[in-house]
Short mmCIF file of C-alpha atoms in Angstrom, two decimals:
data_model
loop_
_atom_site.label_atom_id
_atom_site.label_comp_id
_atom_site.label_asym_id
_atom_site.label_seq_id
_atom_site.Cartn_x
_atom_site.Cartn_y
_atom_site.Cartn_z
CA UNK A 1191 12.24 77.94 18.40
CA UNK A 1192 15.40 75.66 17.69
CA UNK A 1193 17.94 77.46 16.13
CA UNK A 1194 18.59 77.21 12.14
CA UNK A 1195 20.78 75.21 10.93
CA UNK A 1196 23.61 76.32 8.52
CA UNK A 1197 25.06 73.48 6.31
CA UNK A 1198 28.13 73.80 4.79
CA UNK A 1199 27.31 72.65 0.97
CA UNK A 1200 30.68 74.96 -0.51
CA UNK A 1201 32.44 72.35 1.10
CA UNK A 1202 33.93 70.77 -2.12
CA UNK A 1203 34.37 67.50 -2.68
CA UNK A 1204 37.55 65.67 -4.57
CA UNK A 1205 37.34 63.35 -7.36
CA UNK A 1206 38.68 60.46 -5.14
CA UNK A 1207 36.04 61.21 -2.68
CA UNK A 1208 34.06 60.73 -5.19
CA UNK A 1209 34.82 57.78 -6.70
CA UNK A 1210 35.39 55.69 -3.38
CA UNK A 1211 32.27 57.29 -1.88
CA UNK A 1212 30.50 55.94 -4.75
CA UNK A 1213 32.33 52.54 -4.79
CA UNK A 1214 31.63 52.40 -0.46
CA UNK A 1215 27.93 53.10 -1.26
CA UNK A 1216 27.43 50.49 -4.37
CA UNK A 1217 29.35 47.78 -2.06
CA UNK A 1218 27.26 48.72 1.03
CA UNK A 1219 23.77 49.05 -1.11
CA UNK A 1220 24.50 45.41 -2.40
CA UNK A 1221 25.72 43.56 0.23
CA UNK A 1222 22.15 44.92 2.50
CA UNK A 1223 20.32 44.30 -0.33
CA UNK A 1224 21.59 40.76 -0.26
CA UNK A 1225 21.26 39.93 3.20
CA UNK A 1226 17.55 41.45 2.91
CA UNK A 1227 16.86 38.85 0.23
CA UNK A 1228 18.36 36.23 1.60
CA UNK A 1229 17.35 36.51 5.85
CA UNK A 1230 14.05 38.29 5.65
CA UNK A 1231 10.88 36.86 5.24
CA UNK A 1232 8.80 39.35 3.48
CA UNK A 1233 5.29 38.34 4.89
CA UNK A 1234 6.61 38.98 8.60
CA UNK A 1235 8.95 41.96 7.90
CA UNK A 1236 6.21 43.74 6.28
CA UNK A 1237 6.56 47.05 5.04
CA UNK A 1238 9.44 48.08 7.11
CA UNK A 1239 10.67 44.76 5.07
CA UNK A 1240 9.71 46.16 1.85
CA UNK A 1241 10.79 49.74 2.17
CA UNK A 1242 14.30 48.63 3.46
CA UNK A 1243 14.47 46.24 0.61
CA UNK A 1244 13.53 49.05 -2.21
CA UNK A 1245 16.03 51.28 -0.20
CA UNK A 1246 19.44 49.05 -0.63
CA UNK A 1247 18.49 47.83 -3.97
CA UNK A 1248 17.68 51.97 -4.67
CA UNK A 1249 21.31 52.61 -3.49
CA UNK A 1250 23.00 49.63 -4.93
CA UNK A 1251 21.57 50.68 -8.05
CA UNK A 1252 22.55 53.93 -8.42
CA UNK A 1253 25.86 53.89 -7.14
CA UNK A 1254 27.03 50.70 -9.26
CA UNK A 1255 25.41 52.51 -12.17
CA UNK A 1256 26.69 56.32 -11.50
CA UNK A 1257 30.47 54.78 -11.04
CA UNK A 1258 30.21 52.54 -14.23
CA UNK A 1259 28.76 55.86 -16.10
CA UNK A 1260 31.41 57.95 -14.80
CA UNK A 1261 34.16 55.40 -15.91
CA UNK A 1262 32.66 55.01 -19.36
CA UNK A 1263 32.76 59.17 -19.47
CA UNK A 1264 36.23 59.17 -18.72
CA UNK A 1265 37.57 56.47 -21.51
CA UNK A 1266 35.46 57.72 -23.77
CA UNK A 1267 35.23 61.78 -22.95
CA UNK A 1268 38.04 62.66 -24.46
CA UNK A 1269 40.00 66.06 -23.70
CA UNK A 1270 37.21 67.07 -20.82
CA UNK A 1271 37.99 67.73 -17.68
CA UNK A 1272 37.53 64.42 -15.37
CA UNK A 1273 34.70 66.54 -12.69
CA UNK A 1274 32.76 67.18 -15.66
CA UNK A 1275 31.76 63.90 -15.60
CA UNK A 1276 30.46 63.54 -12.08
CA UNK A 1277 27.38 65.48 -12.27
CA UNK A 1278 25.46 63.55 -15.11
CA UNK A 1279 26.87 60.39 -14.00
CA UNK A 1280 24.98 60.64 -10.44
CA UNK A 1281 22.21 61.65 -12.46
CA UNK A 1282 21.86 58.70 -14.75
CA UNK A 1283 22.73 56.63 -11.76
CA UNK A 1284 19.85 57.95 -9.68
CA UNK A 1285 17.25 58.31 -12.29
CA UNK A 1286 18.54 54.45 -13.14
CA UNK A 1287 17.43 53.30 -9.59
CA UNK A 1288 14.15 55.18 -9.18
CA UNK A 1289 13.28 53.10 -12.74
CA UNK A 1290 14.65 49.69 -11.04
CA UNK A 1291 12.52 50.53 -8.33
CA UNK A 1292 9.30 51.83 -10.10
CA UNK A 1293 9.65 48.40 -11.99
CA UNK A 1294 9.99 46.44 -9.31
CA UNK A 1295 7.05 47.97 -7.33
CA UNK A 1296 4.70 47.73 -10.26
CA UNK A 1297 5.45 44.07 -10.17
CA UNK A 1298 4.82 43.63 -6.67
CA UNK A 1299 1.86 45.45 -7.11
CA UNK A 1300 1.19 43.61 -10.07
CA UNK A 1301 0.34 46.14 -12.50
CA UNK A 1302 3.62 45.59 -14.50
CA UNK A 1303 2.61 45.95 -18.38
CA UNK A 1304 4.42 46.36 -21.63
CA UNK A 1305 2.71 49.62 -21.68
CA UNK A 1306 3.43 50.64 -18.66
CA UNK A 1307 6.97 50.11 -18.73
CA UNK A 1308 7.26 51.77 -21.96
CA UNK A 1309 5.60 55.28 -20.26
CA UNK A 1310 7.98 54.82 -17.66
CA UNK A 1311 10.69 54.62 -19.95
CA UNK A 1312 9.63 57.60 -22.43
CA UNK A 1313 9.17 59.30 -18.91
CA UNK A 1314 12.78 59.07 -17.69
CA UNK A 1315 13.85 60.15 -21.06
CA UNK A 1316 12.07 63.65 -21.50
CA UNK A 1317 13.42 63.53 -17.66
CA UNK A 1318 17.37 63.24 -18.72
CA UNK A 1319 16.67 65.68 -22.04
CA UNK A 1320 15.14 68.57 -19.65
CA UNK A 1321 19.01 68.25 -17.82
CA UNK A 1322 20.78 67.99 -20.72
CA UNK A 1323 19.07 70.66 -22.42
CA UNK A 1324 19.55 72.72 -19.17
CA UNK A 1325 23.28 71.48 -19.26
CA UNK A 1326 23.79 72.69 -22.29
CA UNK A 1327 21.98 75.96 -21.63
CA UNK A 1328 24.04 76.75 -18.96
CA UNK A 1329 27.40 75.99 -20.94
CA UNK A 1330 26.35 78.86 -23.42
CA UNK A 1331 25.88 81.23 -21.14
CA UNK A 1332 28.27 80.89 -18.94
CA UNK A 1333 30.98 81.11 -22.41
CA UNK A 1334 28.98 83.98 -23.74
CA UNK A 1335 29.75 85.42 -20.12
CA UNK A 1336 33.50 84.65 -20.43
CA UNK A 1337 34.20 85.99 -23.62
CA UNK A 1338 31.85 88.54 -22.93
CA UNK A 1339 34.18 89.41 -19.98
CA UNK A 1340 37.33 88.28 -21.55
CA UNK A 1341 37.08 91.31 -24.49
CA UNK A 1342 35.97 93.48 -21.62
CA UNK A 1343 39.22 93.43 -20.58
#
């Protein structure tokens, strides 16, 4: 047996991680996903070719989108505290670059159709409104449990 292994995911992360994590990872996703385009040939790289390719463009993607999201949050969020607009930032981000992808592999596949894309799209949305419902779920609760706790004592 190998012996388990114990990740340390209460390590918490800064805002400025964050951001330039984000910023590192939408410069690094680009600039591969550039050099794929322009230096490989797609009929000899195969699908290691096509996988890499779907991978940068995947975290280009996301991480351009999940910054720009986060930055829009915070001129527009008001009062809020600036964290609370990491979380659906990364989400929107990600869910952003599984679409890109999705798209782009129906293409390649060439089974892209108005129709299609339109599924995909009502797809991601019931996708975001099952989090933000949760979200906001979990906001009640957890100020029901602070009042609840606050008039306790």
């Amino acid at each position: 047996f190998l012996p388990p292994i114990h990740l340390a995911y209460n390590i918490p992360m800064t805002l400025q991680t964050f951001v330039w994590g984000t910023i590192a990872g939408a410069i690094l996703g680009w600039l591969v996903w550039v050099a794929i385009v322009a230096w490989l040939d797609p009929v000899q790289a195969g699908s290691v070719g096509f996988i890499l390719f779907f991978l940068a463009l995947f975290l280009a993607v996301a991480s351009s989108t999940a910054i720009a999201g986060y930055g829009a949050r915070r001129l527009i969020g008001g009062a809020t505290h600036p964290s609370h607009h990491v979380r659906p930032s990364l989400r929107q981000g990600i869910l952003l670059g599984v679409f890109f992808d999705a798209m782009l592999l129906l293409q390649l596949l060439r089974l892209s159709r108005w129709w299609l894309t339109l599924i995909l799209i009502v797809l991601f949305l019931c996708v975001e409104f099952v989090f933000l419902s949760y979200d906001r779920n979990t906001r009640r609760v957890a100020t029901v449990e602070a009042r609840g706790s606050a008039s306790a004592g």
